[in-house]
Amino acid sequence: MPAHRPKVVVTRRLPEPVETRMRELFEVELNETDRRMTREELAAALGRAEVLVPTLTDRIDAALLGQAGPQLRLIAIYGAGFDHIDVQTALRRNIIVTNTPGVLAEDTADMAMAMILAVPRRLREGANLMQSGEWEGWSPCGLTGSRIGGKRLGILGMGRIGQAVARRARGFGLQIHYHNRRQLRPEIEAELEATYWESLDQMLARIDILSINCPHTPATFHLLNARRLKLMKPTAYVINTSRGEVIDENALTRMLRAGELAGAGLDVFEKEPAVNPRLLGLPNVMLLPHMSSATVEGRIEMGEKVIINIKTFADGHRPPDQVLPSML
Ligand code: DGY
């Protein structure tokens, strides 16, 4: 008997090799326009798919899940984050949710490191000056930034990405400090020469650069609120490649404008794709369009993970990257 080819609906355009493989394996409906689905279109997709493949631009809440048909069994997210899906409600409705962890870690850490270097060293301002054609030549005090080597880097969230940032940062002479739900095993701490801070507040007061690498969960929403941001030195920098919701973006913006923080590198925003307009044009801020994991290789590997999750599930086994209640 031929194997069951599940009806898979993909909400956005995926890399060509991924779409080709999906066509071979599944009865797949692709979104060739790459236009974001409206809420109504998402509801209709949930009504006909056995497997939905959403991305982080699709918000699937309890009300939308209420419109899912009984045939919907799996939501195979193309992405590592799952904060855009009401996983609790999905699980209650016996819908399994999977994601694509691991394959984004190194690429994301590269971009966090790039901003850890770029913001204190004023790379954006230097590049803009050259592009403007107004550079008048070298001068002793021109575009002086803050030295990287010897500074204290605080990493908030020491999972795969946080550890990958730490490995890179050590190569640049940064001292590694971290706050995490759990302390790392002693051998990993020793390898990274990392100092654990049980108290986030205490760590924030002592570091020079903060790299945010924790997921957005109810517990981390606005973890960096105005009170905590005020604990940081006015010479400190904030780098966020995780989720905008972890920082109170308005409070951060106010402090950057008031000179109460030295600068920020932000790849993610609270209300993407909207960005607080008062962040635009600030010289000490580098804004990127949520592109930390955007490599061709990474995007293909994400697709391969989605395919393995669907295939394993369709073959009657537990998909490898299932989002479990303990992760919420
Ligand atoms: C994810 O997969 O959650 C990332 O944020 C994409 O860059």
mmCIF file of C-alpha atoms and ligand atoms in Angstrom:
data_model
loop_
_atom_site.group_PDB
_atom_site.id
_atom_site.type_symbol
_atom_site.label_atom_id
_atom_site.label_comp_id
_atom_site.label_asym_id
_atom_site.label_seq_id
_atom_site.Cartn_x
_atom_site.Cartn_y
_atom_site.Cartn_z
ATOM 1 C CA MET A 1 0.000 0.000 0.000
ATOM 2 C CA PRO A 2 1.486 3.424 -0.854
ATOM 3 C CA ALA A 3 2.420 5.497 2.197
ATOM 4 C CA HIS A 4 -0.054 8.212 3.196
ATOM 5 C CA ARG A 5 0.940 11.580 1.709
ATOM 6 C CA PRO A 6 -0.243 14.122 4.250
ATOM 7 C CA LYS A 7 -1.909 17.315 3.101
ATOM 8 C CA VAL A 8 0.622 20.008 4.018
ATOM 9 C CA VAL A 9 -0.065 23.748 3.758
ATOM 10 C CA VAL A 10 2.971 26.053 3.837
ATOM 11 C CA THR A 11 2.269 29.694 4.655
ATOM 12 C CA ARG A 12 5.340 31.378 3.080
ATOM 13 C CA ARG A 13 7.786 30.808 0.257
ATOM 14 C CA LEU A 14 10.585 28.408 1.305
ATOM 15 C CA PRO A 15 13.977 27.796 -0.361
ATOM 16 C CA GLU A 16 13.599 26.012 -3.667
ATOM 17 C CA PRO A 17 15.269 22.689 -2.658
ATOM 18 C CA VAL A 18 12.948 22.508 0.352
ATOM 19 C CA GLU A 19 9.828 23.111 -1.723
ATOM 20 C CA THR A 20 10.966 20.547 -4.314
ATOM 21 C CA ARG A 21 11.486 17.879 -1.653
ATOM 22 C CA MET A 22 8.120 18.697 -0.090
ATOM 23 C CA ARG A 23 6.422 18.276 -3.465
ATOM 24 C CA GLU A 24 8.024 14.829 -3.763
ATOM 25 C CA LEU A 25 6.997 13.665 -0.301
ATOM 26 C CA PHE A 26 3.697 15.349 0.520
ATOM 27 C CA GLU A 27 0.499 16.590 -1.018
ATOM 28 C CA VAL A 28 1.711 20.096 -0.516
ATOM 29 C CA GLU A 29 0.151 23.511 -1.053
ATOM 30 C CA LEU A 30 2.883 26.135 -1.365
ATOM 31 C CA ASN A 31 2.578 29.901 -1.139
ATOM 32 C CA GLU A 32 4.312 30.954 -4.345
ATOM 33 C CA THR A 33 3.503 34.641 -3.805
ATOM 34 C CA ASP A 34 5.236 34.717 -0.393
ATOM 35 C CA ARG A 35 2.538 37.160 0.661
ATOM 36 C CA ARG A 36 1.756 36.910 4.373
ATOM 37 C CA MET A 37 -1.556 35.080 4.845
ATOM 38 C CA THR A 38 -4.399 37.106 6.323
ATOM 39 C CA ARG A 39 -6.122 35.826 9.452
ATOM 40 C CA GLU A 40 -8.981 34.558 7.290
ATOM 41 C CA GLU A 41 -6.566 32.728 4.993
ATOM 42 C CA LEU A 42 -4.813 31.179 7.980
ATOM 43 C CA ALA A 43 -8.168 30.029 9.377
ATOM 44 C CA ALA A 44 -9.015 28.446 6.034
ATOM 45 C CA ALA A 45 -5.604 26.756 5.907
ATOM 46 C CA LEU A 46 -6.152 25.342 9.395
ATOM 47 C CA GLY A 47 -9.489 24.079 8.176
ATOM 48 C CA ARG A 48 -8.054 21.978 5.347
ATOM 49 C CA ALA A 49 -4.440 21.064 6.335
ATOM 50 C CA GLU A 50 -3.372 17.891 8.065
ATOM 51 C CA VAL A 51 -0.037 19.610 8.636
ATOM 52 C CA LEU A 52 0.415 23.381 8.730
ATOM 53 C CA VAL A 53 3.900 24.817 8.195
ATOM 54 C CA PRO A 54 3.791 28.393 9.554
ATOM 55 C CA THR A 55 6.628 30.845 10.084
ATOM 56 C CA LEU A 56 7.154 33.435 12.791
ATOM 57 C CA THR A 57 5.051 35.929 10.819
ATOM 58 C CA ASP A 58 1.908 33.824 11.412
ATOM 59 C CA ARG A 59 0.240 34.418 14.765
ATOM 60 C CA ILE A 60 -1.866 31.365 15.598
ATOM 61 C CA ASP A 61 -3.849 31.972 18.756
ATOM 62 C CA ALA A 62 -6.569 30.031 20.546
ATOM 63 C CA ALA A 63 -9.351 31.612 18.475
ATOM 64 C CA LEU A 64 -7.690 30.574 15.216
ATOM 65 C CA LEU A 65 -7.003 27.089 16.547
ATOM 66 C CA GLY A 66 -10.709 26.903 17.346
ATOM 67 C CA GLN A 67 -11.321 27.042 13.588
ATOM 68 C CA ALA A 68 -8.960 24.140 12.834
ATOM 69 C CA GLY A 69 -10.550 21.109 11.274
ATOM 70 C CA PRO A 70 -10.386 17.711 12.981
ATOM 71 C CA GLN A 71 -7.886 16.608 10.323
ATOM 72 C CA LEU A 72 -5.197 19.037 11.601
ATOM 73 C CA ARG A 73 -2.679 16.936 13.528
ATOM 74 C CA LEU A 74 0.628 18.750 13.297
ATOM 75 C CA ILE A 75 1.911 22.322 13.233
ATOM 76 C CA ALA A 76 5.480 22.008 11.940
ATOM 77 C CA ILE A 77 6.950 25.472 12.482
ATOM 78 C CA TYR A 78 9.593 26.653 10.027
ATOM 79 C CA GLY A 79 11.633 28.389 12.739
ATOM 80 C CA ALA A 80 13.108 27.936 16.186
ATOM 81 C CA GLY A 81 10.815 30.269 18.128
ATOM 82 C CA PHE A 82 7.299 29.121 18.979
ATOM 83 C CA ASP A 83 6.013 32.191 20.821
ATOM 84 C CA HIS A 84 3.696 33.010 17.901
ATOM 85 C CA ILE A 85 1.726 29.794 18.404
ATOM 86 C CA ASP A 86 -0.600 29.062 21.325
ATOM 87 C CA VAL A 87 1.088 25.731 21.974
ATOM 88 C CA GLN A 88 -0.943 25.017 25.156
ATOM 89 C CA THR A 89 -4.203 25.237 23.224
ATOM 90 C CA ALA A 90 -2.784 23.189 20.353
ATOM 91 C CA LEU A 91 -1.724 20.432 22.748
ATOM 92 C CA ARG A 92 -5.127 20.470 24.429
ATOM 93 C CA ARG A 93 -6.628 19.890 20.984
ATOM 94 C CA ASN A 94 -4.196 16.992 20.361
ATOM 95 C CA ILE A 95 -2.262 18.955 17.772
ATOM 96 C CA ILE A 96 1.477 18.363 17.972
ATOM 97 C CA VAL A 97 3.800 21.347 17.489
ATOM 98 C CA THR A 98 7.386 21.049 16.255
ATOM 99 C CA ASN A 99 10.112 23.620 15.556
ATOM 100 C CA THR A 100 13.619 23.705 14.056
ATOM 101 C CA PRO A 101 16.099 24.162 16.913
ATOM 102 C CA GLY A 102 19.871 23.937 16.606
ATOM 103 C CA VAL A 103 20.403 24.736 12.935
ATOM 104 C CA LEU A 104 20.105 28.501 13.522
ATOM 105 C CA ALA A 105 22.443 28.747 16.491
ATOM 106 C CA GLU A 106 25.801 29.385 14.816
ATOM 107 C CA ASP A 107 24.432 31.848 12.236
ATOM 108 C CA THR A 108 22.545 33.777 14.909
ATOM 109 C CA ALA A 109 25.619 33.858 17.145
ATOM 110 C CA ASP A 110 27.661 35.232 14.223
ATOM 111 C CA MET A 111 25.268 38.165 13.919
ATOM 112 C CA ALA A 112 25.150 38.767 17.674
ATOM 113 C CA MET A 113 28.956 38.865 17.643
ATOM 114 C CA ALA A 114 28.954 41.150 14.608
ATOM 115 C CA MET A 115 26.787 43.653 16.515
ATOM 116 C CA ILE A 116 28.816 43.226 19.723
ATOM 117 C CA LEU A 117 31.756 44.483 17.651
ATOM 118 C CA ALA A 118 29.922 46.915 15.388
ATOM 119 C CA VAL A 119 27.951 48.974 17.898
ATOM 120 C CA PRO A 120 30.699 49.888 20.397
ATOM 121 C CA ARG A 121 33.135 50.452 17.500
ATOM 122 C CA ARG A 122 30.632 52.709 15.648
ATOM 123 C CA LEU A 123 30.832 50.728 12.425
ATOM 124 C CA ARG A 124 27.537 52.029 11.102
ATOM 125 C CA GLU A 125 28.523 55.652 11.618
ATOM 126 C CA GLY A 126 31.852 55.053 9.871
ATOM 127 C CA ALA A 127 30.216 53.318 6.901
ATOM 128 C CA ASN A 128 27.591 56.073 6.630
ATOM 129 C CA LEU A 129 30.269 58.748 6.671
ATOM 130 C CA MET A 130 32.107 57.071 3.794
ATOM 131 C CA GLN A 131 28.910 56.595 1.789
ATOM 132 C CA SER A 132 28.059 60.271 2.264
ATOM 133 C CA GLY A 133 31.304 61.271 0.561
ATOM 134 C CA GLU A 134 31.952 63.741 3.388
ATOM 135 C CA TRP A 135 34.942 62.120 5.062
ATOM 136 C CA GLU A 136 37.691 64.683 5.496
ATOM 137 C CA GLY A 137 40.432 62.251 6.448
ATOM 138 C CA TRP A 138 41.906 60.688 9.557
ATOM 139 C CA SER A 139 41.954 62.584 12.839
ATOM 140 C CA PRO A 140 43.065 61.534 16.332
ATOM 141 C CA CYS A 141 39.595 61.819 17.830
ATOM 142 C CA GLY A 142 37.531 60.819 14.798
ATOM 143 C CA LEU A 143 34.874 58.161 15.462
ATOM 144 C CA THR A 144 36.525 56.796 18.576
ATOM 145 C CA GLY A 145 34.502 53.931 19.994
ATOM 146 C CA SER A 146 34.781 51.699 22.995
ATOM 147 C CA ARG A 147 37.438 48.930 23.130
ATOM 148 C CA ILE A 148 36.064 45.376 23.053
ATOM 149 C CA GLY A 149 38.918 43.386 24.622
ATOM 150 C CA GLY A 150 38.755 43.102 28.401
ATOM 151 C CA LYS A 151 35.116 44.185 28.648
ATOM 152 C CA ARG A 152 32.465 42.145 30.450
ATOM 153 C CA LEU A 153 29.862 40.524 28.217
ATOM 154 C CA GLY A 154 26.667 39.452 29.973
ATOM 155 C CA ILE A 155 24.705 36.770 28.150
ATOM 156 C CA LEU A 156 21.042 36.469 29.042
ATOM 157 C CA GLY A 157 20.025 32.917 28.106
ATOM 158 C CA MET A 158 22.825 30.394 27.874
ATOM 159 C CA GLY A 159 21.294 27.788 25.562
ATOM 160 C CA ARG A 160 22.808 26.783 22.236
ATOM 161 C CA ILE A 161 22.898 30.347 20.880
ATOM 162 C CA GLY A 162 24.168 31.931 24.088
ATOM 163 C CA GLN A 163 26.991 29.405 24.302
ATOM 164 C CA ALA A 164 27.877 29.950 20.646
ATOM 165 C CA VAL A 165 28.068 33.715 21.344
ATOM 166 C CA ALA A 166 30.287 33.035 24.368
ATOM 167 C CA ARG A 167 32.721 30.911 22.324
ATOM 168 C CA ARG A 168 33.083 33.678 19.750
ATOM 169 C CA ALA A 169 33.334 36.461 22.327
ATOM 170 C CA ARG A 170 36.201 34.763 24.181
ATOM 171 C CA GLY A 171 38.215 34.975 20.969
ATOM 172 C CA PHE A 172 37.826 38.765 21.135
ATOM 173 C CA GLY A 173 39.035 38.938 24.724
ATOM 174 C CA LEU A 174 35.651 39.528 26.337
ATOM 175 C CA GLN A 175 34.994 38.183 29.829
ATOM 176 C CA ILE A 176 31.929 35.968 29.833
ATOM 177 C CA HIS A 177 29.156 36.397 32.396
ATOM 178 C CA TYR A 178 25.739 34.816 32.094
ATOM 179 C CA HIS A 179 22.304 34.510 33.609
ATOM 180 C CA ASN A 180 20.227 31.467 32.820
ATOM 181 C CA ARG A 181 17.385 29.501 34.370
ATOM 182 C CA ARG A 182 19.904 26.783 35.210
ATOM 183 C CA GLN A 183 23.608 27.005 35.836
ATOM 184 C CA LEU A 184 25.683 25.260 33.152
ATOM 185 C CA ARG A 185 27.527 22.040 33.909
ATOM 186 C CA PRO A 186 30.949 22.801 35.477
ATOM 187 C CA GLU A 187 32.875 21.456 32.476
ATOM 188 C CA ILE A 188 31.002 23.789 30.064
ATOM 189 C CA GLU A 189 31.455 26.738 32.415
ATOM 190 C CA ALA A 190 35.166 25.943 32.577
ATOM 191 C CA GLU A 191 35.451 25.625 28.781
ATOM 192 C CA LEU A 192 33.765 29.025 28.301
ATOM 193 C CA GLU A 193 35.432 30.554 31.377
ATOM 194 C CA ALA A 194 31.960 31.807 32.175
ATOM 195 C CA THR A 195 30.763 33.318 35.457
ATOM 196 C CA TYR A 196 27.201 32.454 36.447
ATOM 197 C CA TRP A 197 24.957 35.102 38.012
ATOM 198 C CA GLU A 198 21.901 33.735 39.732
ATOM 199 C CA SER A 199 20.653 37.312 40.034
ATOM 200 C CA LEU A 200 20.044 39.017 36.680
ATOM 201 C CA ASP A 201 19.862 42.384 38.463
ATOM 202 C CA GLN A 202 23.334 41.973 39.905
ATOM 203 C CA MET A 203 24.793 40.892 36.577
ATOM 204 C CA LEU A 204 23.236 43.822 34.714
ATOM 205 C CA ALA A 205 24.891 46.343 37.033
ATOM 206 C CA ARG A 206 28.351 44.971 36.313
ATOM 207 C CA ILE A 207 28.531 44.265 32.598
ATOM 208 C CA ASP A 208 29.598 46.417 29.653
ATOM 209 C CA ILE A 209 27.656 44.655 26.893
ATOM 210 C CA LEU A 210 24.452 42.631 27.200
ATOM 211 C CA SER A 211 23.600 39.977 24.619
ATOM 212 C CA ILE A 212 20.018 38.732 24.792
ATOM 213 C CA ASN A 213 19.731 35.109 23.740
ATOM 214 C CA CYS A 214 16.777 33.747 25.703
ATOM 215 C CA PRO A 215 13.459 32.785 24.109
ATOM 216 C CA HIS A 216 10.347 34.896 24.526
ATOM 217 C CA THR A 217 8.042 33.167 27.008
ATOM 218 C CA PRO A 218 5.548 34.568 29.539
ATOM 219 C CA ALA A 219 8.449 34.563 32.032
ATOM 220 C CA THR A 220 10.791 36.577 29.792
ATOM 221 C CA PHE A 221 8.273 39.132 28.458
ATOM 222 C CA HIS A 222 9.768 42.566 29.300
ATOM 223 C CA LEU A 223 12.405 40.893 31.455
ATOM 224 C CA LEU A 224 14.471 43.932 30.492
ATOM 225 C CA ASN A 225 11.970 46.466 31.810
ATOM 226 C CA ALA A 226 12.738 50.087 32.700
ATOM 227 C CA ARG A 227 13.792 49.178 36.236
ATOM 228 C CA ARG A 228 16.307 46.573 35.084
ATOM 229 C CA LEU A 229 17.625 48.668 32.184
ATOM 230 C CA LYS A 230 18.322 51.440 34.715
ATOM 231 C CA LEU A 231 20.582 49.052 36.628
ATOM 232 C CA MET A 232 22.973 49.024 33.672
ATOM 233 C CA LYS A 233 25.933 51.397 33.393
ATOM 234 C CA PRO A 234 25.315 54.402 31.120
ATOM 235 C CA THR A 235 28.351 53.223 29.142
ATOM 236 C CA ALA A 236 26.786 49.802 28.467
ATOM 237 C CA TYR A 237 25.435 48.411 25.199
ATOM 238 C CA VAL A 238 22.426 46.138 24.553
ATOM 239 C CA ILE A 239 22.438 43.593 21.719
ATOM 240 C CA ASN A 240 19.241 41.668 20.952
ATOM 241 C CA THR A 241 19.035 38.825 18.436
ATOM 242 C CA SER A 242 16.333 36.903 20.307
ATOM 243 C CA ARG A 243 12.865 38.440 20.458
ATOM 244 C CA GLY A 244 11.835 42.069 20.755
ATOM 245 C CA GLU A 245 9.349 41.277 23.497
ATOM 246 C CA VAL A 246 12.141 40.477 25.976
ATOM 247 C CA ILE A 247 12.922 44.232 26.173
ATOM 248 C CA ASP A 248 10.524 47.055 26.920
ATOM 249 C CA GLU A 249 11.303 48.788 23.624
ATOM 250 C CA ASN A 250 9.839 52.136 24.726
ATOM 251 C CA ALA A 251 11.922 52.189 27.900
ATOM 252 C CA LEU A 252 15.044 51.235 25.945
ATOM 253 C CA THR A 253 14.359 53.944 23.378
ATOM 254 C CA ARG A 254 13.886 56.591 26.077
ATOM 255 C CA MET A 255 17.173 55.624 27.736
ATOM 256 C CA LEU A 256 19.113 55.569 24.475
ATOM 257 C CA ARG A 257 17.807 59.018 23.604
ATOM 258 C CA ALA A 258 18.639 60.330 27.077
ATOM 259 C CA GLY A 259 22.178 58.937 26.959
ATOM 260 C CA GLU A 260 21.439 56.575 29.850
ATOM 261 C CA LEU A 261 22.757 53.695 27.739
ATOM 262 C CA ALA A 262 25.637 53.922 25.261
ATOM 263 C CA GLY A 263 24.038 52.098 22.343
ATOM 264 C CA ALA A 264 22.076 49.143 21.057
ATOM 265 C CA GLY A 265 22.163 46.582 18.275
ATOM 266 C CA LEU A 266 18.676 45.276 17.578
ATOM 267 C CA ASP A 267 17.714 42.591 15.082
ATOM 268 C CA VAL A 268 14.275 42.014 16.607
ATOM 269 C CA PHE A 269 11.426 44.309 17.690
ATOM 270 C CA GLU A 270 8.393 44.184 19.911
ATOM 271 C CA LYS A 271 5.836 44.749 17.160
ATOM 272 C CA GLU A 272 7.563 43.529 14.002
ATOM 273 C CA PRO A 273 7.673 44.705 11.311
ATOM 274 C CA ALA A 274 6.895 48.017 13.066
ATOM 275 C CA VAL A 275 9.820 49.675 14.796
ATOM 276 C CA ASN A 276 9.526 52.421 17.370
ATOM 277 C CA PRO A 277 10.064 55.501 15.147
ATOM 278 C CA ARG A 278 12.033 57.190 17.921
ATOM 279 C CA LEU A 279 14.723 54.510 17.461
ATOM 280 C CA LEU A 280 15.246 55.507 13.849
ATOM 281 C CA GLY A 281 18.041 57.925 13.177
ATOM 282 C CA LEU A 282 19.770 57.443 16.535
ATOM 283 C CA PRO A 283 23.495 57.321 15.727
ATOM 284 C CA ASN A 284 24.325 54.859 18.508
ATOM 285 C CA VAL A 285 21.775 52.285 17.385
ATOM 286 C CA MET A 286 22.130 49.601 14.730
ATOM 287 C CA LEU A 287 18.834 48.178 13.498
ATOM 288 C CA LEU A 288 18.588 45.016 11.422
ATOM 289 C CA PRO A 289 15.475 43.442 9.849
ATOM 290 C CA HIS A 290 15.339 40.175 11.854
ATOM 291 C CA MET A 291 18.098 38.634 9.731
ATOM 292 C CA SER A 292 20.385 36.954 12.276
ATOM 293 C CA SER A 293 19.629 33.451 11.053
ATOM 294 C CA ALA A 294 19.366 34.440 7.389
ATOM 295 C CA THR A 295 21.912 32.280 5.583
ATOM 296 C CA VAL A 296 21.060 30.157 2.550
ATOM 297 C CA GLU A 297 22.523 27.105 4.291
ATOM 298 C CA GLY A 298 20.583 27.722 7.491
ATOM 299 C CA ARG A 299 17.281 28.258 5.729
ATOM 300 C CA ILE A 300 17.716 24.960 3.834
ATOM 301 C CA GLU A 301 18.620 23.129 7.043
ATOM 302 C CA MET A 302 15.506 24.571 8.692
ATOM 303 C CA GLY A 303 13.453 23.168 5.814
ATOM 304 C CA GLU A 304 15.129 19.783 6.148
ATOM 305 C CA LYS A 305 14.179 19.743 9.830
ATOM 306 C CA VAL A 306 10.566 20.593 8.989
ATOM 307 C CA ILE A 307 10.499 17.737 6.463
ATOM 308 C CA ILE A 308 11.958 15.246 8.959
ATOM 309 C CA ASN A 309 9.412 16.315 11.564
ATOM 310 C CA ILE A 310 6.495 15.848 9.134
ATOM 311 C CA LYS A 311 7.822 12.588 7.689
ATOM 312 C CA THR A 312 8.494 11.046 11.099
ATOM 313 C CA PHE A 313 5.043 12.048 12.243
ATOM 314 C CA ALA A 314 3.356 10.743 9.070
ATOM 315 C CA ASP A 315 5.197 7.433 9.549
ATOM 316 C CA GLY A 316 3.576 7.114 12.968
ATOM 317 C CA HIS A 317 6.541 8.083 15.147
ATOM 318 C CA ARG A 318 7.259 10.944 17.518
ATOM 319 C CA PRO A 319 8.789 13.839 15.580
ATOM 320 C CA PRO A 320 12.279 14.707 16.832
ATOM 321 C CA ASP A 321 11.652 18.403 17.494
ATOM 322 C CA GLN A 322 8.401 18.296 19.371
ATOM 323 C CA VAL A 323 7.662 21.372 21.528
ATOM 324 C CA LEU A 324 6.943 19.962 24.976
ATOM 325 C CA PRO A 325 4.924 21.546 27.808
ATOM 326 C CA SER A 326 8.139 21.786 29.872
ATOM 327 C CA MET A 327 9.527 24.164 27.231
ATOM 328 C CA LEU A 328 6.682 26.684 27.545
HETATM 329 C C1 DGY B 1 13.334 31.804 14.513
HETATM 330 O O1 DGY B 1 13.408 30.834 13.763
HETATM 331 O O2 DGY B 1 12.602 31.820 15.479
HETATM 332 C C2 DGY B 1 14.233 32.947 14.233
HETATM 333 O O3 DGY B 1 13.916 34.056 14.963
HETATM 334 C C3 DGY B 1 14.271 33.253 12.750
HETATM 335 O O4 DGY B 1 15.329 34.122 12.553
#
